[in-house]
Structures are given as C-alpha cells and as structure tokens.
Short mmCIF file of C-alpha atoms in Angstrom, two decimals:
data_model
loop_
_atom_site.label_atom_id
_atom_site.label_comp_id
_atom_site.label_asym_id
_atom_site.label_seq_id
_atom_site.Cartn_x
_atom_site.Cartn_y
_atom_site.Cartn_z
CA UNK P 1 124.39 252.53 185.19
CA UNK P 2 126.73 250.41 187.59
CA UNK P 3 125.06 247.21 187.71
CA UNK P 4 125.84 243.45 189.43
CA UNK P 5 123.80 242.74 191.99
CA UNK P 6 122.23 239.77 192.76
CA UNK P 7 119.71 237.35 192.63
CA UNK P 8 120.18 237.10 196.54
CA UNK P 9 120.48 240.69 196.83
CA UNK P 10 117.12 242.04 195.29
CA UNK P 11 119.01 243.30 191.44
CA UNK P 12 116.20 244.92 189.52
CA UNK P 13 114.75 244.23 187.07
CA UNK P 14 113.60 245.58 183.49
CA UNK P 15 110.87 247.62 185.20
CA UNK P 16 112.76 248.51 188.36
CA UNK P 17 117.06 249.69 189.36
CA UNK P 18 118.58 248.26 192.61
CA UNK P 19 119.42 250.37 195.30
CA UNK P 20 121.54 250.18 198.02
CA UNK P 21 121.91 251.17 201.86
CA UNK P 22 125.09 252.27 203.91
CA UNK P 23 125.07 252.44 206.61
CA UNK P 24 121.46 251.40 206.83
CA UNK P 25 120.96 250.62 211.11
CA UNK P 26 120.33 254.03 212.14
CA UNK P 27 117.01 255.86 211.32
CA UNK P 28 117.36 258.04 208.89
CA UNK P 29 118.58 254.66 206.92
CA UNK P 30 115.71 252.04 208.04
CA UNK P 31 113.76 255.66 206.71
CA UNK P 32 114.85 254.82 203.76
CA UNK P 33 114.96 250.91 203.53
CA UNK P 34 110.44 251.70 204.59
CA UNK P 35 110.29 254.19 201.48
CA UNK P 36 112.32 252.13 198.94
CA UNK P 37 110.78 248.39 200.17
CA UNK P 38 107.66 250.62 199.04
CA UNK P 39 108.95 252.30 196.03
CA UNK P 40 107.84 250.52 192.69
CA UNK P 41 111.25 251.57 190.84
CA UNK P 42 113.93 251.05 193.75
CA UNK P 43 114.79 246.76 194.35
CA UNK P 44 116.59 247.28 197.68
CA UNK P 45 119.74 245.17 197.11
CA UNK P 46 121.72 245.44 200.27
CA UNK P 47 121.79 247.01 203.61
CA UNK P 48 125.24 247.26 205.77
CA UNK P 49 125.99 248.01 209.07
CA UNK P 50 129.64 246.35 210.58
CA UNK P 51 127.80 246.76 213.55
CA UNK P 52 124.72 244.49 213.34
CA UNK P 53 125.86 242.60 210.01
CA UNK P 54 124.50 239.08 208.82
CA UNK P 55 121.31 240.68 211.15
CA UNK P 56 118.27 241.25 210.05
CA UNK P 57 116.77 244.36 209.63
CA UNK P 58 114.28 243.62 210.87
CA UNK P 59 115.91 242.83 214.69
CA UNK P 60 116.96 246.75 214.38
CA UNK P 61 114.21 248.44 212.25
CA UNK P 62 110.58 246.13 213.89
CA UNK P 63 108.53 248.06 211.19
CA UNK P 64 110.64 246.07 208.46
CA UNK P 65 110.28 242.27 210.13
CA UNK P 66 108.34 241.69 206.75
CA UNK P 67 112.53 242.55 204.19
CA UNK P 68 113.87 239.04 204.28
CA UNK P 69 117.79 241.08 204.17
CA UNK P 70 119.93 241.12 205.92
CA UNK P 71 122.70 243.39 206.79
CA UNK P 72 125.89 243.12 205.00
CA UNK P 73 129.60 244.50 206.08
CA UNK P 74 130.64 248.33 204.36
CA UNK P 75 133.82 246.15 203.14
CA UNK P 76 131.12 243.26 201.20
CA UNK P 77 129.27 246.59 199.08
CA UNK P 78 128.93 245.64 195.21
CA UNK P 79 127.84 247.36 192.46
CA UNK P 80 124.22 249.20 192.43
CA UNK P 81 122.39 251.02 190.58
CA UNK P 82 122.05 253.63 192.69
CA UNK P 83 123.52 253.69 196.13
CA UNK P 84 122.31 256.13 199.17
CA UNK P 85 124.91 256.63 201.89
CA UNK P 86 123.44 257.08 205.39
CA UNK P 87 126.53 257.95 207.46
CA UNK P 88 128.14 260.38 209.82
CA UNK P 89 128.78 263.37 208.58
CA UNK P 90 132.81 264.12 206.97
CA UNK P 91 132.52 259.72 206.22
CA UNK P 92 130.63 260.12 202.21
CA UNK P 93 133.34 262.74 201.42
CA UNK P 94 136.46 259.72 202.21
CA UNK P 95 134.33 257.30 199.82
CA UNK P 96 132.69 258.79 197.53
CA UNK P 97 135.36 257.62 194.57
CA UNK P 98 134.39 253.86 194.81
CA UNK P 99 131.16 255.22 195.85
CA UNK P 100 131.15 256.38 192.59
CA UNK P 101 133.18 253.57 191.41
CA UNK P 102 129.65 250.98 191.94
CA UNK P 103 127.31 253.37 191.04
CA UNK P 104 125.65 254.95 189.15
CA UNK P 105 124.13 257.76 191.39
CA UNK P 106 125.19 258.50 194.71
CA UNK P 107 122.81 260.03 196.78
CA UNK P 108 124.07 261.00 199.73
CA UNK P 109 122.39 262.21 202.94
CA UNK P 110 124.67 264.13 204.97
CA UNK P 111 126.68 266.92 205.15
CA UNK P 112 128.88 265.98 202.95
CA UNK P 113 128.47 268.02 199.98
CA UNK P 114 125.61 270.50 200.84
CA UNK P 115 127.90 273.00 199.97
CA UNK P 116 128.64 274.31 197.43
CA UNK P 117 132.16 276.25 198.05
CA UNK P 118 134.87 274.22 199.33
CA UNK P 119 135.68 277.73 202.40
CA UNK P 120 132.55 277.29 202.97
CA UNK P 121 133.22 273.49 204.67
CA UNK P 122 136.78 275.51 206.52
CA UNK P 123 134.37 277.73 207.70
CA UNK P 124 131.43 275.37 209.31
CA UNK P 125 133.07 272.18 208.56
CA UNK P 126 136.19 270.35 209.85
CA UNK P 127 137.65 270.93 205.90
CA UNK P 128 136.99 268.94 203.39
CA UNK P 129 138.78 265.66 201.73
CA UNK P 130 137.76 265.35 198.69
CA UNK P 131 135.98 269.27 197.05
CA UNK P 132 137.20 268.55 193.74
CA UNK P 133 133.12 266.33 193.66
CA UNK P 134 131.15 269.23 195.27
CA UNK P 135 130.56 271.07 191.25
CA UNK P 136 129.72 267.92 190.67
CA UNK P 137 126.46 267.62 193.71
CA UNK P 138 122.76 268.83 193.65
CA UNK P 139 121.29 270.48 196.18
CA UNK P 140 118.19 267.42 195.91
CA UNK P 141 115.60 270.30 197.04
CA UNK P 142 113.82 269.45 194.09
CA UNK P 143 111.45 272.32 194.35
CA UNK P 144 114.10 274.88 194.32
CA UNK P 145 116.83 272.22 191.79
CA UNK P 146 114.21 269.80 189.71
CA UNK P 147 116.37 271.23 186.70
CA UNK P 148 119.20 270.44 188.13
CA UNK P 149 118.51 267.06 189.22
CA UNK P 150 117.79 265.30 185.72
CA UNK P 151 120.99 263.02 184.89
CA UNK P 152 123.08 264.01 188.91
CA UNK P 153 126.16 261.89 190.00
CA UNK P 154 125.49 263.05 192.90
CA UNK P 155 122.82 264.67 194.93
CA UNK P 156 122.73 266.29 198.52
CA UNK P 157 120.01 266.25 200.80
CA UNK P 158 120.02 269.14 202.65
CA UNK P 159 119.70 269.23 206.47
CA UNK P 160 115.80 269.15 207.97
CA UNK P 161 116.67 272.62 209.92
CA UNK P 162 117.65 273.59 206.51
CA UNK P 163 114.95 272.25 204.52
CA UNK P 164 111.91 274.07 206.74
CA UNK P 165 114.41 277.05 206.70
CA UNK P 166 114.48 277.37 202.51
CA UNK P 167 110.56 276.01 201.95
CA UNK P 168 109.39 278.44 204.46
CA UNK P 169 111.52 282.01 203.27
CA UNK P 170 112.17 280.42 199.36
CA UNK P 171 109.46 282.09 197.55
CA UNK P 172 109.35 285.41 199.70
CA UNK P 173 112.74 286.29 198.51
CA UNK P 174 112.74 284.95 195.18
CA UNK P 175 110.74 287.28 194.96
CA UNK P 176 112.61 290.08 195.95
CA UNK P 177 110.53 289.98 199.21
CA UNK P 178 113.43 290.19 201.97
CA UNK P 179 115.40 292.36 199.95
CA UNK P 180 117.46 294.41 202.82
CA UNK P 181 115.60 292.38 205.48
CA UNK P 182 116.46 291.26 209.54
CA UNK P 183 115.97 287.61 209.85
CA UNK P 184 115.70 285.50 212.77
CA UNK P 185 114.45 282.00 212.54
CA UNK P 186 113.69 279.75 215.70
CA UNK P 187 113.82 275.58 214.81
CA UNK P 188 111.68 273.19 216.96
CA UNK P 189 112.87 270.10 217.00
CA UNK P 190 112.16 266.52 217.71
CA UNK P 191 115.20 263.90 218.77
CA UNK P 192 115.13 261.88 216.12
CA UNK P 193 117.62 263.87 214.58
CA UNK P 194 120.89 263.43 216.90
CA UNK P 195 120.40 259.43 215.33
CA UNK P 196 120.00 255.95 217.29
CA UNK P 197 123.52 256.93 218.65
CA UNK P 198 121.97 260.82 220.49
CA UNK P 199 123.19 260.20 223.55
CA UNK P 200 122.62 262.29 226.63
CA UNK P 201 121.22 264.83 225.53
CA UNK P 202 118.92 262.50 223.28
CA UNK P 203 117.32 260.01 226.03
CA UNK P 204 113.97 260.46 227.50
CA UNK P 205 114.85 261.02 230.82
CA UNK P 206 117.15 264.18 229.09
CA UNK P 207 114.25 264.73 226.66
CA UNK P 208 111.15 264.81 228.56
CA UNK P 209 109.57 267.38 228.73
CA UNK P 210 112.22 270.20 227.14
CA UNK P 211 112.34 272.64 224.91
CA UNK P 212 115.68 273.10 225.24
CA UNK P 213 118.20 275.79 223.01
CA UNK P 214 121.21 273.48 221.99
CA UNK P 215 122.34 275.56 219.81
CA UNK P 216 121.83 279.24 219.92
CA UNK P 217 124.19 281.04 217.97
CA UNK P 218 126.59 279.11 214.95
CA UNK P 219 124.42 276.55 213.61
CA UNK P 220 125.83 274.74 210.96
CA UNK P 221 122.63 274.45 208.72
CA UNK P 222 122.55 278.52 208.48
CA UNK P 223 125.74 277.62 205.77
CA UNK P 224 123.12 276.48 203.78
CA UNK P 225 120.92 278.68 204.00
CA UNK P 226 122.23 281.31 203.40
CA UNK P 227 123.89 279.32 200.31
CA UNK P 228 120.46 278.43 198.50
CA UNK P 229 118.29 281.62 199.70
CA UNK P 230 121.12 284.48 198.81
CA UNK P 231 120.82 286.27 202.56
CA UNK P 232 122.08 286.69 205.42
CA UNK P 233 119.50 284.73 208.95
CA UNK P 234 119.57 284.00 212.64
CA UNK P 235 119.14 281.10 213.36
CA UNK P 236 118.94 279.10 216.96
CA UNK P 237 117.80 276.05 217.68
CA UNK P 238 116.10 274.08 219.85
CA UNK P 239 115.58 270.61 221.23
CA UNK P 240 111.44 270.02 222.84
CA UNK P 241 109.47 266.75 223.45
CA UNK P 242 108.76 264.84 220.01
CA UNK P 243 110.33 262.42 218.61
CA UNK P 244 109.41 263.41 214.42
CA UNK P 245 109.19 266.96 213.64
CA UNK P 246 110.64 270.83 212.64
CA UNK P 247 108.17 273.12 213.19
CA UNK P 248 110.54 276.77 211.73
CA UNK P 249 110.03 280.28 212.63
CA UNK P 250 111.23 283.22 210.93
CA UNK P 251 111.02 287.07 212.00
CA UNK P 252 111.24 289.17 209.28
CA UNK P 253 111.69 292.37 209.33
CA UNK P 254 111.68 294.16 205.43
CA UNK P 255 112.86 297.87 205.06
CA UNK P 256 109.16 297.29 203.19
CA UNK P 257 106.69 295.26 204.27
CA UNK P 258 105.12 293.49 201.78
CA UNK P 259 100.85 292.49 201.37
CA UNK P 260 98.93 289.77 202.25
CA UNK P 261 98.32 290.23 198.87
CA UNK P 262 102.14 289.28 197.88
CA UNK P 263 102.92 287.40 199.83
CA UNK P 264 99.43 284.67 198.32
CA UNK P 265 101.16 285.19 195.47
CA UNK P 266 104.25 284.56 195.94
CA UNK P 267 103.81 280.96 197.76
CA UNK P 268 101.75 280.29 195.37
CA UNK P 269 103.24 281.42 192.02
CA UNK P 270 106.21 278.53 194.01
CA UNK P 271 103.36 276.33 195.05
CA UNK P 272 100.18 275.50 193.58
CA UNK P 273 101.91 272.47 191.40
CA UNK P 274 104.79 271.29 194.13
CA UNK P 275 102.90 268.01 195.23
CA UNK P 276 104.45 267.72 197.67
CA UNK P 277 104.47 270.71 199.82
CA UNK P 278 100.85 272.81 201.15
CA UNK P 279 100.76 276.06 202.44
CA UNK P 280 97.75 276.97 205.78
CA UNK P 281 97.95 280.21 206.41
CA UNK P 282 95.17 281.04 209.04
CA UNK P 283 91.76 279.77 208.87
CA UNK P 284 90.01 277.60 211.11
CA UNK P 285 90.04 275.19 213.49
CA UNK P 286 93.08 273.24 215.63
CA UNK P 287 95.78 273.45 212.57
CA UNK P 288 95.27 277.07 211.51
CA UNK P 289 99.17 277.54 210.80
CA UNK P 290 101.86 274.44 210.27
CA UNK P 291 102.43 270.95 211.78
CA UNK P 292 104.38 269.33 212.40
CA UNK P 293 102.37 266.81 213.75
CA UNK P 294 100.29 266.89 210.72
CA UNK P 295 103.58 265.95 208.42
CA UNK P 296 104.39 262.97 210.31
CA UNK P 297 105.99 260.21 208.30
CA UNK P 298 105.37 261.75 205.21
CA UNK P 299 107.36 263.64 202.53
CA UNK P 300 104.66 267.10 202.34
CA UNK P 301 106.18 270.65 203.76
CA UNK P 302 103.33 272.66 205.36
CA UNK P 303 104.02 277.04 204.91
CA UNK P 304 102.11 279.04 206.01
CA UNK P 305 102.72 282.76 207.17
CA UNK P 306 101.43 285.91 209.94
CA UNK P 307 101.82 289.61 209.26
CA UNK P 308 102.73 292.07 212.23
CA UNK P 309 101.58 295.47 210.57
CA UNK P 310 102.32 296.66 214.47
CA UNK P 311 106.08 295.54 214.14
CA UNK P 312 105.56 296.03 210.77
CA UNK P 313 106.74 292.65 210.84
CA UNK P 314 106.08 289.63 208.83
CA UNK P 315 105.98 285.75 210.16
CA UNK P 316 106.76 282.91 207.83
CA UNK P 317 106.61 279.27 209.72
CA UNK P 318 106.62 275.83 208.74
CA UNK P 319 106.82 272.09 208.75
CA UNK P 320 108.35 269.61 207.63
CA UNK P 321 109.15 265.34 209.17
CA UNK P 322 112.79 265.64 210.04
CA UNK P 323 113.28 263.01 209.17
CA UNK P 324 111.35 262.42 205.85
CA UNK P 325 110.69 265.94 204.00
CA UNK P 326 113.88 266.66 206.30
CA UNK P 327 116.14 263.91 204.87
CA UNK P 328 114.68 259.94 203.15
CA UNK P 329 111.87 261.34 202.06
CA UNK P 330 113.76 264.29 200.50
CA UNK P 331 116.25 261.77 198.99
CA UNK P 332 114.46 259.07 197.30
CA UNK P 333 112.19 262.59 196.05
CA UNK P 334 115.18 264.03 194.36
CA UNK P 335 116.67 260.27 193.45
CA UNK P 336 112.63 259.78 191.00
CA UNK P 337 113.83 262.47 189.62
CA UNK P 338 116.76 262.50 188.89
CA UNK P 339 116.38 258.62 187.25
CA UNK P 340 112.54 260.22 185.37
CA UNK P 341 110.61 258.25 187.64
CA UNK P 342 107.36 259.85 188.66
CA UNK P 343 108.18 262.42 191.73
CA UNK P 344 105.61 260.92 194.06
CA UNK P 345 106.84 257.09 193.45
CA UNK P 346 107.35 255.77 197.03
CA UNK P 347 106.11 259.36 198.93
CA UNK P 348 102.42 258.37 198.69
CA UNK P 349 101.60 258.72 202.05
CA UNK P 350 99.17 260.96 203.49
CA UNK P 351 99.98 260.46 207.58
CA UNK P 352 97.42 260.05 210.22
CA UNK P 353 95.12 262.23 212.52
CA UNK P 354 94.77 262.14 215.30
CA UNK P 355 98.02 260.53 215.83
CA UNK P 356 99.37 260.82 218.83
CA UNK P 357 102.60 263.02 219.15
CA UNK P 358 105.43 262.48 216.33
#
C-alpha cells in the first residue's frame, strides 16, 4: 500500500492505516470523518475542502469539534493507505489515476464506479471518462460482494435508494422467487440525500411537511438495482420530511406467489449471520416493520415483508440511514472487509430510542 502521511496529519502506526477523505466538508464527508476518527484501525491523515481550506473540521461539522484536524486544499492531498472520495458524481472518474497513485485502496462514494459497463453510463449518466477502470471496481455492499472485496483497488459505495432496495429484494432474487415478477419500488428518503448544498428543494420551508415525488420514473439508481438483482424494476422516489433515512416498499407480483415459509427461508438464509441486517416482519408493538427511525445514525438495515394472498402480491419493506448504510457506513464496512479488519470495527453504534425525527 501507498504510505507517506506525516505525523502532523495523523500517519498510521503498526496497528493502524492512514486514511484521508476527499470532499470532507459535505454531509457524507463529515460522516466518514466521524466514523474514521472513532475507528480502531484507521488514523485520519487529511480532510480536503477547497472552500474551507485551513479551517478546522469542527467549524463545518459541529459534532467533530474535538478533532484536531484542519481542511486542506484538494491540491495538497498526500499519499495515504486508504483514500475515501466523497465528491459529486463525475469528479472521481476525472481524478482516478491520481487517486490510485496516492493510495493502495480507493473507496469512492459517488456513482462513478458503481456500474460495470460504460454503455450504462451513456444511458443513465453523462458517459464515463475512465471506463478502463470499471473492471477494477467492486460494488461495496458486503452482504452481496464480501468475497470480492478483499484486496480490491477500487471500492464503489452504492447509492442509498439502491442499497435499501437491493437489501430488501436480494434474497428473493437469489432464491429465484422473483422470476417473471413485476416489481414496483417506492422509496421515501430524507433531505440529507441532496447533500449540504441541496438547494431550494432541500430548504426547510420547502421540505417541511412534504411527501413529494421527485423522481417518478427514470431514477439513476434503477441501473444499480437491475445490475445487482438481474431483474427489471419500476422505481419511484419521494422526498419526505425527515433528515436521515430511506424507506423502500417493493410491491412484487410473481407468477407463482411464494409461501411465507419460502420467504423466511430466503431471508434467514441470506441474513442470519449478517452483522448489520435485522429481520423485522410483523409481530407486535409500534415498530412492526422496518423503520428508518430505528436505524438512524447506524450501519444497520431492517428488512421485512408481508404476503397479500388476495391480490397475489408480496410486499417487501427495507429501511436504512441513507448517510450510513446507504453511504459512509457502507463504505467503511466495505473498507474493513477489503483490508481484512473486523467487519464491525468502528460501526458498533446501535442507535437510540426514543429519538426525534431522523
């Protein structure tokens, strides 16, 4: 691995590896810094921001005021063991050669390396300027790519809406229970998905109290879902009045409706040994089904289902924190696997109850 972080910037030791965050002033960048600062195996080397260079990270992320780290210009990034890129879509592909020279492992949180075919970027994005690196990238979700992650050079953290959907439907697709099925997915997501510069649609007066469809059709995360599950989905996303969280509801109309036993077998087989997936399906109490509030600020996902025999319909629910399991938490989890660390290292926060709106 590349090395070279100086003691002043938090170089790794014999027991740790150095890590830097490019694009660290955004919401996801702040989450990465929070996780890395509390991680037993990572030492924060640098945090870049062109706008806030020389200011403390705590001046932008108030929960990180205790960190003795200042933003540096992206032009001043130094060699490091692991580089986390939390930049807008399209930026990482322009700098991937530089990043690979700087770090042994690059973890990208944009969409730039999530898809495995350059033609998909022509269809869903604005093309790709470094398609030769797509074959080097591994989709970050450990629940589906654990065996491919060790030693990966480029790790591509998945989109939050896609992650929620894939975790909900993945076990059924793998068990061939969705063959020939019509699948309709509705995701409701919090305002943090729009990032720190979310614009008018993310401002409090415009966001408060809404359930607003913002991508009725053609959402780019469809490409990830179809790639990972091998099936076509009809996808709609809504902006709702919460800060954190993504809640996916999938309506599945299979040719042959599986039994409840079939579904439990599929979900338990996929997730009973997964440290960050909880099965929540019916039962009693208020939280009978997956709920973003129950996983806020954690790397956990909740997955559940209900069977509608009257309409030959299977309803699958999944809930995540969009900035954690849907972004920074997934990235750190994948980095743990890629580097051979304990999978749960730095990700053991279990959440709070009661808690306000996520």
